[in-house]
């Protein structure tokens, strides 16, 4: 199976909102509510931001929210801050054979 | 506090075996699923496989013929072996705690393994 599809880059100004999409198929994103999102700053390990499509781990600000419609999941970051500038990856469970698929990553630039 | 730490050779020759170990502290290794995920330089993430105490490991189909994972509960470690490596296997390798089939909530710092003669 192919990787999930994400835009290569998005940008926004401080205080604005941005949404990053993650498009899969009816075999992964569209079939399971096991979509997660990870934030990665340069030279650091990814950090879990969202799990099970909409859930935030403790410690993650509520500026970060997740949703899903059909085969596309989305991560919305509201009230952009400079420290949000990072790469963002989506991931979806894709069944017992493939297990996990990642998106190619989206670079967020805070202008 | 749960910590994961990768260890192993940073340089591996083509056609040889890449071997990494992840040492887990702060939680019994029997209590969770554990995964390896890699990231080639400048590229995205790729799931390699997961292992847990009570079942068989599960591997990425694209790597399955070359991957072996194992669990050493007495040492609180799990390991990755990747056979017949080539330059495309050059990547930062992360070990993670995986919550069932759903997500990885804890990550090691990662270790860059370079395949080169």
Short mmCIF file of C-alpha atoms in Angstrom, two decimals:
data_model
loop_
_atom_site.label_atom_id
_atom_site.label_comp_id
_atom_site.label_asym_id
_atom_site.label_seq_id
_atom_site.Cartn_x
_atom_site.Cartn_y
_atom_site.Cartn_z
CA UNK A 1 0.00 0.00 0.00
CA UNK A 2 1.14 3.56 -0.69
CA UNK A 3 1.94 6.05 1.99
CA UNK A 4 -0.73 8.48 3.06
CA UNK A 5 -0.79 11.77 1.17
CA UNK A 6 0.04 15.05 2.90
CA UNK A 7 0.83 18.48 1.49
CA UNK A 8 4.57 19.07 1.46
CA UNK A 9 4.26 22.42 3.16
CA UNK A 10 1.83 24.81 4.76
CA UNK A 11 2.35 28.20 6.33
CA UNK A 12 0.58 30.70 8.52
CA UNK A 13 1.16 33.80 10.58
CA UNK A 14 1.22 33.86 14.37
CA UNK A 15 -2.30 33.70 15.76
CA UNK A 16 -3.79 32.22 12.62
CA UNK A 17 -5.07 28.69 12.09
CA UNK A 18 -3.74 26.11 9.66
CA UNK A 19 -5.06 22.71 8.67
CA UNK A 20 -2.95 19.82 7.42
CA UNK A 21 -4.71 17.10 5.48
CA UNK A 22 -3.87 13.42 5.34
CA UNK A 23 -5.53 11.44 2.58
CA UNK A 24 -5.68 7.67 2.53
CA UNK A 25 -8.12 5.10 1.28
CA UNK A 26 -11.13 3.15 2.44
CA UNK A 27 -8.68 0.47 3.63
CA UNK A 28 -6.89 2.67 6.14
CA UNK A 29 -7.97 6.20 7.11
CA UNK A 30 -11.51 5.63 5.92
CA UNK A 31 -11.90 2.28 7.63
CA UNK A 32 -10.31 2.68 11.05
CA UNK A 33 -10.46 5.40 13.70
CA UNK A 34 -6.78 4.85 14.48
CA UNK A 35 -5.24 7.97 12.97
CA UNK A 36 -2.42 9.61 14.88
CA UNK A 37 -0.40 12.76 14.32
CA UNK A 38 3.21 13.44 15.27
CA UNK A 39 5.19 16.67 15.52
CA UNK A 40 8.90 16.62 14.80
CA UNK A 41 11.28 19.48 15.37
CA UNK A 42 14.67 19.33 13.62
CA UNK A 43 17.05 16.70 14.96
CA UNK A 44 14.55 15.44 17.54
CA UNK A 45 12.32 12.41 17.82
CA UNK A 46 8.67 12.71 16.78
CA UNK A 47 6.21 13.58 19.52
CA UNK A 48 2.65 12.27 19.68
CA UNK A 49 0.11 15.08 19.20
CA UNK A 50 -3.18 13.35 18.40
CA UNK A 51 -4.33 9.74 18.61
CA UNK A 52 -7.53 7.91 17.70
CA UNK A 53 -8.35 10.73 15.24
CA UNK A 54 -9.35 13.34 17.83
CA UNK A 55 -7.72 12.54 21.19
CA UNK A 56 -4.96 14.64 22.71
CA UNK A 57 -2.40 13.18 25.12
CA UNK A 58 -2.04 15.04 28.36
CA UNK A 59 0.28 18.00 27.97
CA UNK A 60 -0.64 18.73 24.35
CA UNK A 61 -2.30 22.15 24.09
CA UNK A 62 -5.90 22.27 22.96
CA UNK A 63 -4.76 24.45 20.06
CA UNK A 64 -4.10 21.13 18.34
CA UNK A 65 -7.16 19.22 17.16
CA UNK A 66 -7.84 16.31 14.87
CA UNK A 67 -10.76 15.26 12.73
CA UNK A 68 -11.68 12.88 9.93
CA UNK A 69 -14.09 12.87 7.02
CA UNK A 70 -14.22 9.86 4.74
CA UNK A 71 -10.70 8.92 3.67
CA UNK A 72 -9.12 12.19 4.82
CA UNK A 73 -7.93 13.05 8.29
CA UNK A 74 -6.98 16.57 9.29
CA UNK A 75 -4.86 18.27 11.91
CA UNK A 76 -5.81 21.84 12.78
CA UNK A 77 -3.51 24.12 14.69
CA UNK A 78 -5.16 27.27 15.95
CA UNK A 79 -3.49 30.33 17.44
CA UNK A 80 -0.22 29.55 15.65
CA UNK A 81 2.94 30.11 17.65
CA UNK A 82 6.53 30.27 16.54
CA UNK A 83 7.33 27.00 18.30
CA UNK A 84 4.75 25.21 16.15
CA UNK A 85 7.16 25.43 13.22
CA UNK A 86 8.02 21.77 12.65
CA UNK A 87 7.29 18.76 10.48
CA UNK A 88 3.99 16.97 11.00
CA UNK A 89 3.28 13.34 10.14
CA UNK A 90 0.01 11.47 10.07
CA UNK A 91 -0.23 7.73 10.59
CA UNK A 92 -3.08 5.29 10.16
CA UNK A 93 -3.65 1.68 11.03
CA UNK A 94 -4.18 -0.18 7.77
CA UNK A 95 -5.11 -3.70 8.78
CA UNK A 96 -3.31 -6.79 9.97
CA UNK A 97 -1.12 -7.15 6.89
CA UNK A 98 0.17 -3.62 6.40
CA UNK A 99 -0.37 -2.48 10.00
CA UNK A 100 0.76 1.17 9.88
CA UNK A 101 1.08 3.69 7.08
CA UNK A 102 2.67 7.09 7.52
CA UNK A 103 2.13 10.24 5.51
CA UNK A 104 5.10 11.82 3.79
CA UNK A 105 5.15 14.70 6.23
CA UNK A 106 4.20 18.38 6.08
CA UNK A 107 6.55 21.21 6.90
CA UNK A 108 4.79 24.00 8.77
CA UNK A 109 6.33 27.43 8.48
CA UNK A 110 5.23 30.16 10.86
CA UNK A 111 5.70 33.40 8.96
CA UNK B 1 9.44 8.16 33.94
CA UNK B 2 9.55 5.81 30.97
CA UNK B 3 12.71 6.02 28.89
CA UNK B 4 13.79 4.24 25.74
CA UNK B 5 17.38 4.19 24.54
CA UNK B 6 18.66 2.79 21.25
CA UNK B 7 22.14 1.30 21.03
CA UNK B 8 24.21 -0.47 18.42
CA UNK B 9 26.75 0.07 15.65
CA UNK B 10 26.45 3.37 13.80
CA UNK B 11 28.16 2.09 10.67
CA UNK B 12 27.29 -1.12 8.84
CA UNK B 13 28.79 -2.45 5.64
CA UNK B 14 26.57 -3.26 2.64
CA UNK B 15 25.22 -6.82 2.64
CA UNK B 16 25.83 -7.18 6.38
CA UNK B 17 23.30 -7.20 9.24
CA UNK B 18 22.17 -4.11 11.09
CA UNK B 19 21.60 -4.88 14.78
CA UNK B 20 20.07 -2.48 17.28
CA UNK B 21 18.87 -2.84 20.85
CA UNK B 22 16.36 -0.70 22.72
CA UNK B 23 16.65 -0.58 26.50
CA UNK B 24 13.42 0.27 28.29
CA UNK B 25 13.35 1.73 31.78
CA UNK B 26 10.50 2.84 33.99
CA UNK B 27 7.94 0.26 32.86
CA UNK B 28 7.94 -3.54 32.54
CA UNK B 29 8.68 -4.52 28.96
CA UNK B 30 5.98 -7.16 29.30
CA UNK B 31 3.32 -4.48 29.68
CA UNK B 32 3.30 -3.02 26.18
CA UNK B 33 3.82 -3.40 22.47
CA UNK B 34 7.16 -2.14 21.14
CA UNK B 35 8.00 -0.92 17.66
CA UNK B 36 10.88 0.11 15.47
CA UNK B 37 10.37 3.04 13.10
CA UNK B 38 12.99 4.54 10.82
CA UNK B 39 13.55 7.79 9.00
CA UNK B 40 16.04 8.14 6.12
CA UNK B 41 17.87 11.47 6.15
CA UNK B 42 15.55 14.24 4.97
CA UNK B 43 12.66 11.85 4.44
CA UNK B 44 9.55 10.60 6.20
CA UNK B 45 8.83 7.91 8.74
CA UNK B 46 8.55 4.20 7.98
CA UNK B 47 7.19 1.60 10.36
CA UNK B 48 9.46 -1.47 10.52
CA UNK B 49 7.67 -3.79 12.91
CA UNK B 50 6.33 -4.41 16.39
CA UNK B 51 6.72 -7.05 19.06
CA UNK B 52 5.01 -7.92 22.31
CA UNK B 53 5.42 -10.63 24.87
CA UNK B 54 2.46 -12.81 24.18
CA UNK B 55 2.39 -12.94 20.40
CA UNK B 56 4.44 -13.19 17.25
CA UNK B 57 6.24 -10.12 15.92
CA UNK B 58 4.63 -8.33 13.00
CA UNK B 59 6.72 -6.77 10.24
CA UNK B 60 6.29 -4.26 7.44
CA UNK B 61 5.57 -6.41 4.37
CA UNK B 62 8.20 -4.52 2.37
CA UNK B 63 10.91 -5.48 4.89
CA UNK B 64 9.55 -8.76 6.17
CA UNK B 65 12.07 -10.99 4.39
CA UNK B 66 15.00 -9.19 6.06
CA UNK B 67 13.70 -8.25 9.53
CA UNK B 68 13.81 -10.08 12.83
CA UNK B 69 12.72 -8.61 16.15
CA UNK B 70 13.11 -10.15 19.58
CA UNK B 71 12.29 -9.39 23.20
CA UNK B 72 14.53 -10.02 26.23
CA UNK B 73 12.28 -9.59 29.24
CA UNK B 74 15.07 -10.33 31.73
CA UNK B 75 17.05 -7.34 30.47
CA UNK B 76 14.11 -5.07 29.64
CA UNK B 77 15.28 -4.87 26.03
CA UNK B 78 13.99 -5.50 22.56
CA UNK B 79 16.08 -5.82 19.43
CA UNK B 80 16.06 -5.35 15.68
CA UNK B 81 18.06 -7.24 13.10
CA UNK B 82 17.91 -6.15 9.47
CA UNK B 83 19.74 -8.43 7.06
CA UNK B 84 21.48 -7.72 3.76
CA UNK B 85 21.49 -3.96 4.19
CA UNK B 86 22.17 -1.47 1.44
CA UNK B 87 22.46 2.30 1.22
CA UNK B 88 18.68 2.68 1.26
CA UNK B 89 18.68 1.35 4.81
CA UNK B 90 20.66 4.36 6.02
CA UNK B 91 18.32 6.07 8.45
CA UNK B 92 17.66 7.24 11.97
CA UNK B 93 16.18 4.24 13.76
CA UNK B 94 13.72 4.90 16.58
CA UNK B 95 12.39 2.47 19.13
CA UNK B 96 8.96 3.30 20.46
CA UNK B 97 6.32 2.14 22.91
CA UNK B 98 3.23 1.30 20.95
CA UNK B 99 -0.28 1.30 22.37
CA UNK B 100 -1.78 -1.74 20.70
CA UNK B 101 -2.40 -1.02 17.04
CA UNK B 102 -3.21 2.62 17.66
CA UNK B 103 -0.16 4.86 18.14
CA UNK B 104 3.33 5.25 19.56
CA UNK B 105 3.30 7.42 22.64
CA UNK B 106 6.94 7.23 23.69
CA UNK B 107 10.00 7.41 21.46
CA UNK B 108 13.69 6.93 21.96
CA UNK B 109 16.00 9.70 20.82
CA UNK B 110 16.88 7.72 17.71
CA UNK B 111 20.20 6.52 16.38
CA UNK B 112 21.59 7.20 12.92
CA UNK B 113 22.83 4.07 11.21
CA UNK B 114 24.83 4.54 8.04
CA UNK B 115 25.32 1.76 5.51
CA UNK B 116 28.61 2.26 3.78
CA UNK B 117 31.77 0.39 2.96
#
